[in-house]
Amino acid sequence: MTKINKEEIVQSVPQKGFFGQPKGLFTSFFTEFWERFSYYGMRAILLFYMYEEIVNGGLGMDDGIAKSIMAVYGSLVYMSGIIGGWIADRLLGTQRTVFYGGILIMLGHIALALPFGITALFVSMFLIIIGTGLLKPNVSNIVGDMYSAKDIRRDSGFSIFYMGINMGALIAPFIVGTLGQKYNYHLGFGIAAVGMFLGLIVFVATRKKYLGLAGTYVPNPLEDGEKKKVFTRFGIGGILVIIIAAIGIKTGILTINRFTYLVSFLAIIIPTIYFIVMYRSKKITKDERSRLLAYIPLFIAAMAFWAIQEQGSIVLADYANKRTELSFLGLDIQSSWFQSLDPLFIILLAPVFAAMWMKLGIRQPSTTRKFSFGLIFGGLSFVVMVIPALLHSGTDTLASPLWLLLSFFIVVLGELCLSPVGLSATTKLAPAAFSAQTMSLWFLSNASAQGINAQIVKLFKPETEVAYFGIIGGIVMVLGVILFLISPRIQRFMKGVN
Ligand code: GLU
Ligand code: ASP
């Protein structure tokens, strides 16, 4: 494939037509809107589907295992972004990778829509893990491709895109959740598949006209000789993994529980290797090496934050389902609807935060300080969940839905301090030679968080509730305070990035 230069790409995208942004943003926005609709819609009912009794249409799994699977699944979904980044970079280019990703995701939801029980669950998970790895980091990268380096609309373009993500996540629980819980889980999963189908239609119908050359080129294509070597290695590797897994399952050595340990291990080891490889690379400068050191505490902070935020669809979802009054002001509510609270507050508060940072101008807190606020709010969102059990002296009564509302509100205060800032900090702190992988690096913080969650979430039970929220929330708050105190030192390592 011929090399195309950056300017040529930018010029090929109609530069106006979507809220004053390049027209291609429409394509990325709606593709990602529908993809997130399908993902968060599915996740809003998946835990319940797994542990619900078989007679009620569920799979009748053990509670703890079901929670662990939710975390392992989330972890692998973000880990596979590494594969998606590599395929786009070296084989297919971003646009084609997104397309194939969308197809796999849709097939994954279709698998769950069919009444094939646990087999369908694992097939679906496999397809959605690979599919999301192909789609998510790349659809975000296309956004970056549409702006010239100096374009001041870039950040607001990403904010609009971020709204798209959260709008998809906001409406999904009401549609997929309601149909899934009130009528039939498979119907819910079917609607998630329809969502991804609509996303694919938008993508295919508008990409030629709106995206121009963005994402059509392969930045660092494999040479013909290399191709053969790589394919043989992947082929043999893939077959070996399948054989080992098959033997493991047959002999009973590879249990779900052991698999969760494997994922937790990978979740720690992969970012560690990433950092070591980058740190030792000859392609990075002295300043970049210093910035990389500064990025390590931020990465750990992001991990701690996502560990709490991602438990919204596991532990807090469970709390909504079993420990919360499901009526409010005379209105019946579904437990899946609580999953809309995070994206709802994001949409309501993101403009407030943007205005606040603008107003503060150069007096706004540094990136590291913002991260520390993220942790403090994240931890606090768990600590407040200690109160209902203490108020009612026990966990056998139902708590008011307002507690979850409060918890999600507080976690979003943290999310807005950390999530948008984190992605931009990653792009600024990652060494130039590794810039193509920055999106995967950022998503790895979430993958690692959920890999650790796989071990933690199974400990949540009515008997442990107070200690669970108190200890985890408390630890994360303490981490936040430490980060706040050492932030000036970390900032010094950033060499001019603030
Ligand atoms: N919840 C956001 C999304 O689904 C952010 C995930 C992350 O950055 O780790 O896009
Ligand atoms: N706020 C999350 C993200 O930005 C969405 C969610 O948790 O529902 O997409």
Coordinates of C-alpha atoms and ligand atoms in Angstrom, one line a residue:
M1 CA 0.0 0.0 0.0
T2 CA 1.3 3.5 -0.8
K3 CA 2.3 5.8 1.9
I4 CA -0.1 8.8 2.3
N5 CA 0.9 11.9 4.2
K6 CA -1.0 13.3 7.1
E7 CA -2.0 16.5 5.2
E8 CA -3.5 14.6 2.3
I9 CA -5.6 12.6 4.8
V10 CA -6.9 15.7 6.6
Q11 CA -7.8 17.3 3.3
S12 CA -9.7 14.3 2.1
V13 CA -12.1 14.5 5.1
P14 CA -14.9 17.2 4.6
Q15 CA -13.8 19.6 7.3
K16 CA -17.2 20.8 8.3
G17 CA -20.6 19.2 8.8
F18 CA -21.0 17.8 12.3
F19 CA -21.3 20.5 15.1
G20 CA -18.6 22.5 13.3
Q21 CA -16.3 19.5 13.3
P22 CA -15.1 17.4 10.4
K23 CA -18.0 15.4 8.8
G24 CA -16.1 12.1 9.5
L25 CA -16.8 12.6 13.2
F26 CA -20.4 11.8 12.4
T27 CA -19.3 8.3 11.3
S28 CA -17.1 7.6 14.3
F29 CA -19.6 9.1 16.7
F30 CA -22.5 6.9 15.6
T31 CA -20.4 3.7 15.0
E32 CA -19.1 4.0 18.6
F33 CA -22.5 5.1 19.9
W34 CA -24.1 1.8 18.7
E35 CA -21.1 -0.3 19.6
R36 CA -21.3 1.0 23.2
F37 CA -25.1 0.6 23.1
S38 CA -24.6 -3.1 22.4
Y39 CA -21.8 -3.6 24.9
Y40 CA -23.3 -1.8 27.9
G41 CA -26.8 -3.1 27.1
M42 CA -25.5 -6.6 27.2
R43 CA -23.4 -6.0 30.3
A44 CA -26.5 -4.5 32.1
I45 CA -28.2 -7.9 32.1
L46 CA -25.3 -10.3 31.7
L47 CA -24.6 -10.8 35.4
F48 CA -28.3 -11.4 36.1
Y49 CA -28.5 -13.8 33.2
M50 CA -25.6 -15.8 34.5
Y51 CA -26.7 -16.2 38.1
E52 CA -30.5 -16.3 37.6
E53 CA -32.1 -19.8 38.2
I54 CA -32.5 -21.9 35.1
V55 CA -36.3 -22.0 35.5
N56 CA -36.3 -18.2 35.3
G57 CA -34.4 -18.1 32.1
G58 CA -30.9 -17.7 33.5
L59 CA -27.9 -20.0 33.5
G60 CA -28.0 -20.8 37.3
M61 CA -24.3 -20.1 37.9
D62 CA -22.8 -19.6 41.3
D63 CA -22.9 -15.9 42.3
G64 CA -19.2 -15.5 42.9
I65 CA -18.2 -17.2 39.7
A66 CA -20.6 -15.1 37.7
K67 CA -19.1 -11.9 39.2
S68 CA -15.6 -13.1 38.4
I69 CA -16.5 -13.8 34.8
M70 CA -17.9 -10.3 34.4
A71 CA -14.5 -8.9 35.5
V72 CA -12.4 -11.4 33.4
Y73 CA -14.6 -10.6 30.4
G74 CA -14.1 -6.8 30.9
S75 CA -10.4 -7.3 31.3
L76 CA -10.0 -9.3 28.1
V77 CA -12.2 -6.9 26.1
Y78 CA -9.7 -4.1 26.8
M79 CA -6.6 -6.3 26.7
S80 CA -7.4 -7.4 23.1
G81 CA -7.1 -3.7 22.0
I82 CA -3.4 -4.6 21.7
I83 CA -4.2 -7.0 18.9
G84 CA -6.6 -4.6 17.3
G85 CA -3.9 -1.9 17.3
W86 CA -1.4 -4.2 15.8
I87 CA -3.7 -5.5 13.0
A88 CA -4.7 -2.0 12.0
D89 CA -1.1 -0.8 12.1
R90 CA 0.5 -3.6 10.2
L91 CA -2.2 -5.4 8.2
L92 CA -5.5 -3.9 7.5
G93 CA -5.6 -0.2 8.3
T94 CA -8.0 1.3 10.8
Q95 CA -11.2 1.4 8.7
R96 CA -11.2 -2.2 7.7
T97 CA -10.2 -3.3 11.2
V98 CA -13.2 -1.4 12.6
F99 CA -15.5 -3.0 10.1
Y100 CA -14.4 -6.6 10.9
G101 CA -14.6 -5.8 14.6
G102 CA -18.2 -4.7 14.2
I103 CA -19.1 -7.9 12.4
L104 CA -17.6 -10.1 15.1
I105 CA -19.3 -8.1 17.9
M106 CA -22.7 -8.4 16.1
L107 CA -22.2 -12.2 15.8
G108 CA -21.2 -12.3 19.4
H109 CA -24.5 -10.7 20.5
I110 CA -26.4 -13.0 18.1
A111 CA -24.8 -16.0 19.8
L112 CA -26.2 -14.9 23.1
A113 CA -29.6 -14.2 21.6
L114 CA -29.9 -17.9 20.7
P115 CA -31.0 -20.3 23.4
F116 CA -27.8 -22.3 23.6
G117 CA -26.9 -21.7 27.3
I118 CA -23.4 -21.7 28.5
T119 CA -21.8 -22.8 25.2
A120 CA -23.3 -19.7 23.5
L121 CA -22.1 -17.6 26.4
F122 CA -18.4 -18.6 25.9
V123 CA -18.7 -18.3 22.1
S124 CA -20.2 -14.9 22.4
M125 CA -17.5 -13.7 24.9
F126 CA -14.8 -14.9 22.5
L127 CA -16.3 -13.0 19.5
I128 CA -17.0 -9.8 21.5
I129 CA -13.5 -9.8 23.1
I130 CA -11.8 -10.0 19.7
G131 CA -14.3 -7.8 18.0
T132 CA -14.1 -5.0 20.5
G133 CA -10.3 -5.2 20.4
L134 CA -10.5 -4.6 16.7
L135 CA -13.1 -1.9 16.8
K136 CA -12.8 0.3 20.0
P137 CA -9.2 1.6 19.9
N138 CA -9.3 2.0 16.1
V139 CA -12.6 3.9 15.9
S140 CA -11.1 6.3 18.5
N141 CA -7.9 6.6 16.4
I142 CA -9.8 7.5 13.3
V143 CA -11.1 10.6 15.2
G144 CA -7.5 11.7 15.8
D145 CA -6.7 11.2 12.1
M146 CA -9.2 13.8 10.9
Y147 CA -7.6 16.8 12.4
S148 CA -4.3 18.5 11.4
A149 CA -1.7 18.8 14.1
K150 CA -2.6 22.5 14.7
D151 CA -6.4 22.1 14.6
I152 CA -7.8 23.6 17.8
R153 CA -11.0 21.7 17.4
R154 CA -9.3 18.4 18.2
D155 CA -10.0 18.3 21.9
S156 CA -13.6 19.3 21.5
G157 CA -13.9 16.7 18.8
F158 CA -12.8 14.1 21.3
S159 CA -15.3 15.4 23.9
I160 CA -18.1 15.1 21.4
F161 CA -17.0 11.5 20.7
Y162 CA -16.9 10.8 24.4
M163 CA -20.5 12.0 24.6
G164 CA -21.4 9.5 21.9
I165 CA -19.9 6.7 24.0
N166 CA -21.9 7.8 27.0
M167 CA -25.2 8.4 25.1
G168 CA -25.0 4.8 23.8
A169 CA -24.3 3.6 27.4
L170 CA -27.2 5.8 28.7
I171 CA -30.1 4.5 26.6
A172 CA -29.0 0.8 26.4
P173 CA -30.1 -0.3 29.9
F174 CA -33.6 1.1 29.3
I175 CA -34.0 -0.8 26.0
V176 CA -31.8 -3.9 26.3
G177 CA -32.3 -4.0 30.1
T178 CA -36.0 -3.7 30.1
L179 CA -36.7 -6.2 27.3
G180 CA -34.1 -8.6 28.8
Q181 CA -35.4 -8.5 32.4
K182 CA -39.1 -8.1 31.8
Y183 CA -39.5 -10.4 28.9
N184 CA -36.6 -12.6 28.0
Y185 CA -32.8 -12.3 28.3
H186 CA -32.3 -13.6 24.8
L187 CA -34.5 -10.9 23.4
G188 CA -32.4 -8.3 25.2
F189 CA -29.2 -9.7 23.7
G190 CA -30.9 -9.8 20.3
I191 CA -31.6 -6.0 20.6
A192 CA -27.9 -5.5 21.4
A193 CA -27.1 -7.3 18.1
V194 CA -29.5 -5.0 16.3
G195 CA -27.7 -2.0 17.8
M196 CA -24.4 -3.2 16.5
F197 CA -26.0 -3.9 13.1
L198 CA -27.2 -0.3 13.0
G199 CA -23.7 0.9 13.8
L200 CA -22.3 -1.1 11.0
I201 CA -24.8 0.3 8.6
V202 CA -23.9 3.9 9.6
F203 CA -20.2 3.0 9.2
V204 CA -20.5 1.4 5.8
A205 CA -23.0 3.9 4.4
T206 CA -21.0 7.0 5.3
R207 CA -17.3 6.0 5.5
K208 CA -16.4 6.7 1.8
K209 CA -18.0 10.2 1.8
Y210 CA -17.2 11.3 5.3
L211 CA -14.0 9.6 6.3
G212 CA -12.1 10.1 3.1
L213 CA -8.6 8.6 3.4
A214 CA -8.7 8.6 7.3
G215 CA -7.9 5.1 8.4
T216 CA -7.6 3.7 4.9
Y217 CA -3.8 3.2 4.9
V218 CA -1.6 0.7 6.7
P219 CA 1.0 2.9 8.6
N220 CA 3.7 0.2 9.0
P221 CA 2.8 -2.7 6.7
L222 CA 4.4 -6.1 7.1
E223 CA 6.9 -6.9 4.3
D224 CA 6.0 -10.0 2.2
G225 CA 8.8 -12.0 3.8
E226 CA 7.8 -10.9 7.3
K227 CA 4.2 -11.8 6.5
K228 CA 4.9 -15.5 6.0
K229 CA 6.9 -15.7 9.2
V230 CA 4.3 -13.9 11.3
F231 CA 1.4 -15.9 10.0
T232 CA 3.2 -19.2 10.6
R233 CA 4.1 -18.1 14.1
F234 CA 0.6 -16.9 14.9
G235 CA -0.9 -20.0 13.3
I236 CA 1.2 -22.4 15.3
G237 CA 0.8 -20.4 18.5
G238 CA -3.0 -20.3 18.0
I239 CA -3.3 -24.0 17.4
L240 CA -1.1 -24.7 20.4
V241 CA -3.3 -22.5 22.6
I242 CA -6.4 -24.3 21.4
I243 CA -4.8 -27.8 22.0
I244 CA -3.6 -26.9 25.5
A245 CA -7.0 -25.3 26.4
A246 CA -8.8 -28.4 25.0
I247 CA -6.6 -30.8 27.0
G248 CA -6.9 -28.6 30.1
I249 CA -10.7 -28.5 29.9
K250 CA -11.0 -32.2 29.2
T251 CA -8.8 -33.2 32.1
G252 CA -10.4 -30.8 34.4
I253 CA -7.1 -28.9 35.0
L254 CA -8.4 -25.7 33.4
T255 CA -11.4 -24.6 35.5
I256 CA -13.1 -21.3 35.3
N257 CA -11.5 -20.4 38.6
R258 CA -8.0 -21.1 37.4
F259 CA -8.7 -19.2 34.2
T260 CA -9.5 -16.1 36.3
Y261 CA -6.1 -16.5 37.9
L262 CA -4.5 -16.6 34.5
V263 CA -6.2 -13.4 33.4
S264 CA -5.3 -11.6 36.6
F265 CA -1.7 -12.7 36.1
L266 CA -1.7 -11.4 32.4
A267 CA -3.3 -8.2 33.5
I268 CA -0.3 -7.4 35.7
I269 CA 2.4 -8.9 33.5
I270 CA 1.4 -7.3 30.1
P271 CA 1.6 -3.7 31.2
T272 CA 4.9 -4.5 33.1
I273 CA 6.4 -5.9 29.9
Y274 CA 5.1 -2.9 27.9
F275 CA 6.8 -0.5 30.3
I276 CA 10.1 -2.4 30.3
V277 CA 10.2 -2.6 26.5
M278 CA 9.5 1.1 26.1
Y279 CA 11.9 2.1 28.8
R280 CA 14.8 0.1 27.3
S281 CA 14.0 0.9 23.7
K282 CA 16.8 2.8 21.9
K283 CA 14.2 4.8 20.0
I284 CA 13.3 6.9 23.0
T285 CA 15.0 10.1 24.2
K286 CA 16.1 11.0 27.7
D287 CA 13.2 13.3 28.4
E288 CA 10.8 10.6 27.1
R289 CA 12.3 8.1 29.5
S290 CA 11.7 10.5 32.4
R291 CA 8.1 11.0 31.3
L292 CA 7.6 7.3 31.2
L293 CA 8.6 7.1 34.8
A294 CA 6.1 9.8 35.6
Y295 CA 3.4 7.8 33.7
I296 CA 3.8 4.7 36.0
P297 CA 2.1 6.2 39.1
L298 CA -0.6 7.6 36.8
F299 CA -1.1 4.2 35.3
I300 CA -1.4 2.6 38.7
A301 CA -3.9 5.4 39.8
A302 CA -5.9 4.8 36.7
M303 CA -6.0 1.1 37.5
A304 CA -7.3 1.8 41.0
F305 CA -9.9 4.1 39.7
W306 CA -11.2 1.7 37.0
A307 CA -11.2 -1.1 39.5
I308 CA -13.9 0.8 41.4
Q309 CA -15.7 2.3 38.3
E310 CA -16.0 -1.1 36.5
Q311 CA -17.5 -2.7 39.6
G312 CA -20.6 -0.5 38.8
S313 CA -21.7 -3.3 36.4
I314 CA -20.8 -6.1 38.8
V315 CA -20.9 -5.4 42.6
L316 CA -23.2 -2.3 42.4
A317 CA -25.4 -4.1 39.8
D318 CA -25.7 -7.0 42.2
Y319 CA -26.5 -4.6 45.0
A320 CA -29.2 -3.0 42.8
N321 CA -30.7 -6.5 42.1
K322 CA -30.7 -7.9 45.6
R323 CA -30.3 -5.2 48.1
T324 CA -32.3 -2.2 46.7
E325 CA -36.0 -1.3 46.7
L326 CA -37.0 -1.4 43.1
S327 CA -39.6 1.3 43.2
F328 CA -39.2 5.0 43.3
L329 CA -41.9 7.6 43.7
G330 CA -44.5 4.9 42.9
L331 CA -42.6 3.9 39.8
D332 CA -41.4 0.3 39.2
I333 CA -37.7 0.1 38.3
Q334 CA -35.6 -2.6 36.7
S335 CA -32.2 -3.3 38.4
S336 CA -30.5 -2.9 35.1
W337 CA -31.5 0.7 34.8
F338 CA -29.0 1.7 37.5
Q339 CA -26.3 1.2 34.8
S340 CA -27.6 4.3 33.1
L341 CA -26.6 6.5 36.0
D342 CA -22.9 6.6 35.3
P343 CA -23.3 7.7 31.7
L344 CA -26.2 10.1 32.6
F345 CA -24.1 12.0 35.1
I346 CA -21.1 12.0 32.7
I347 CA -23.3 13.7 30.1
L348 CA -24.8 16.2 32.6
L349 CA -21.5 17.0 34.2
A350 CA -18.9 16.9 31.4
P351 CA -19.8 20.4 30.2
V352 CA -19.6 21.7 33.8
F353 CA -16.1 20.2 34.3
A354 CA -14.9 21.5 30.9
A355 CA -16.2 25.0 31.8
M356 CA -14.5 24.7 35.3
W357 CA -11.1 23.9 33.8
M358 CA -11.5 26.7 31.2
K359 CA -12.4 29.2 34.0
L360 CA -9.4 28.1 36.1
G361 CA -7.1 28.4 33.1
I362 CA -3.5 28.2 34.2
R363 CA -4.6 27.9 37.9
Q364 CA -6.2 24.5 37.2
P365 CA -4.8 21.5 39.0
S366 CA -2.0 19.5 37.3
T367 CA -2.7 16.2 35.6
T368 CA -1.4 14.3 38.6
R369 CA -3.6 16.3 41.0
K370 CA -6.6 15.7 38.8
F371 CA -5.8 12.0 39.0
S372 CA -5.6 12.2 42.8
F373 CA -9.1 13.8 42.9
G374 CA -10.3 10.9 40.7
L375 CA -9.1 8.4 43.2
I376 CA -10.5 10.3 46.2
F377 CA -13.9 10.5 44.6
G378 CA -13.7 6.9 43.4
G379 CA -12.9 5.6 46.9
L380 CA -15.6 7.8 48.4
S381 CA -18.2 6.3 46.1
F382 CA -17.6 3.0 47.8
V383 CA -17.3 4.3 51.3
V384 CA -20.8 5.9 51.2
M385 CA -22.2 2.4 50.4
V386 CA -21.2 1.4 53.9
I387 CA -23.9 3.6 55.3
P388 CA -27.1 1.8 54.4
A389 CA -26.1 -1.4 56.2
L390 CA -25.1 0.7 59.3
L391 CA -28.3 2.7 59.2
H392 CA -30.5 -0.4 59.1
S393 CA -28.1 -2.3 61.3
G394 CA -27.8 -5.2 58.8
T395 CA -28.1 -6.3 55.3
D396 CA -31.4 -8.1 55.3
T397 CA -33.6 -5.0 54.5
L398 CA -33.7 -3.2 51.2
A399 CA -31.9 0.0 50.8
S400 CA -33.3 3.1 49.1
P401 CA -32.2 3.5 45.4
L402 CA -30.9 6.9 46.4
W403 CA -27.8 5.3 47.8
L404 CA -26.8 3.9 44.5
L405 CA -27.7 7.2 42.9
L406 CA -25.3 8.9 45.2
S407 CA -22.6 6.4 44.7
F408 CA -22.7 6.7 40.9
F409 CA -22.8 10.5 41.2
I410 CA -19.6 10.5 43.2
V411 CA -17.8 8.0 41.0
V412 CA -18.6 10.2 38.0
L413 CA -17.0 13.2 39.7
G414 CA -13.9 11.1 39.8
E415 CA -14.3 9.8 36.3
L416 CA -14.4 13.3 34.9
C417 CA -11.2 14.2 36.8
L418 CA -9.4 11.2 35.5
S419 CA -10.8 9.7 32.3
P420 CA -10.7 12.5 29.7
V421 CA -7.5 13.8 31.3
G422 CA -5.9 10.4 31.3
L423 CA -6.2 9.8 27.6
S424 CA -4.7 13.1 26.7
A425 CA -1.9 12.6 29.3
T426 CA -1.2 9.2 27.7
T427 CA -0.8 10.8 24.3
K428 CA 1.5 13.4 25.7
L429 CA 3.6 11.2 27.9
A430 CA 4.0 8.1 25.7
P431 CA 7.3 8.1 23.7
A432 CA 6.8 9.2 20.0
A433 CA 8.1 5.8 18.7
F434 CA 5.2 4.1 20.5
S435 CA 2.6 6.7 19.7
A436 CA 0.5 4.3 17.7
Q437 CA 0.0 2.1 20.8
T438 CA -1.0 4.9 23.2
M439 CA -4.7 4.1 22.9
S440 CA -4.0 0.5 23.7
L441 CA -1.8 1.5 26.6
W442 CA -4.5 3.6 28.1
F443 CA -7.1 0.9 27.8
L444 CA -4.6 -1.5 29.4
S445 CA -5.1 0.4 32.7
N446 CA -8.8 -0.7 32.5
A447 CA -7.8 -4.2 31.5
S448 CA -5.4 -4.5 34.5
A449 CA -8.0 -3.1 36.9
Q450 CA -10.6 -5.7 35.8
G451 CA -8.0 -8.4 35.9
I452 CA -7.5 -7.6 39.6
N453 CA -11.3 -7.3 40.1
A454 CA -11.7 -10.9 38.9
Q455 CA -10.2 -11.9 42.3
I456 CA -11.9 -9.2 44.4
V457 CA -15.5 -9.2 43.3
K458 CA -16.2 -12.8 44.4
L459 CA -15.7 -11.7 48.0
F460 CA -18.8 -9.4 47.9
K461 CA -21.6 -11.0 49.9
P462 CA -24.2 -9.6 52.3
E463 CA -22.0 -10.8 55.2
T464 CA -19.0 -8.9 53.9
E465 CA -20.7 -5.9 52.5
V466 CA -19.7 -3.2 55.0
A467 CA -16.0 -4.4 55.1
Y468 CA -15.9 -4.8 51.3
F469 CA -17.0 -1.2 50.5
G470 CA -15.2 0.3 53.5
I471 CA -11.8 -1.4 52.9
I472 CA -11.6 -1.1 49.1
G473 CA -13.0 2.5 49.1
G474 CA -10.7 3.4 52.0
I475 CA -7.6 2.0 50.3
V476 CA -8.3 3.9 47.1
M477 CA -9.0 7.1 49.0
V478 CA -5.6 6.7 50.8
L479 CA -3.9 6.2 47.4
G480 CA -5.5 9.4 46.2
V481 CA -4.2 11.3 49.2
I482 CA -0.7 9.9 48.7
L483 CA -0.8 10.8 45.0
F484 CA -1.9 14.3 45.9
L485 CA 1.0 14.8 48.2
I486 CA 3.7 13.5 45.9
S487 CA 2.2 15.1 42.7
P488 CA 4.8 18.0 42.5
R489 CA 7.6 15.4 42.4
I490 CA 5.8 13.4 39.7
Q491 CA 5.2 16.6 37.7
R492 CA 8.9 17.3 37.7
F493 CA 9.5 14.0 35.9
M494 CA 7.1 15.0 33.1
K495 CA 9.5 17.5 31.6
G496 CA 7.2 20.3 30.7
V497 CA 4.0 18.3 30.2
N498 CA 1.5 19.5 32.8
Ligands
GLU1 N1 -16.3 3.9 29.8 C1 -15.5 4.4 28.7 C2 -15.7 3.7 27.5 O1 -16.4 2.7 27.4 C3 -14.1 4.5 29.1 C4 -13.3 3.2 29.2 C5 -11.8 3.5 29.5 O2 -11.3 4.5 29.1 O3 -11.2 2.6 30.1 O4 -15.3 4.1 26.5
ASP2 N1 -18.8 6.2 31.7 C1 -18.4 5.0 30.9 C2 -17.6 5.4 29.7 O1 -17.1 6.6 29.6 C3 -19.7 4.4 30.5 C4 -20.4 3.5 31.6 O2 -19.7 3.2 32.5 O3 -21.6 3.2 31.4 O4 -17.9 5.0 28.6

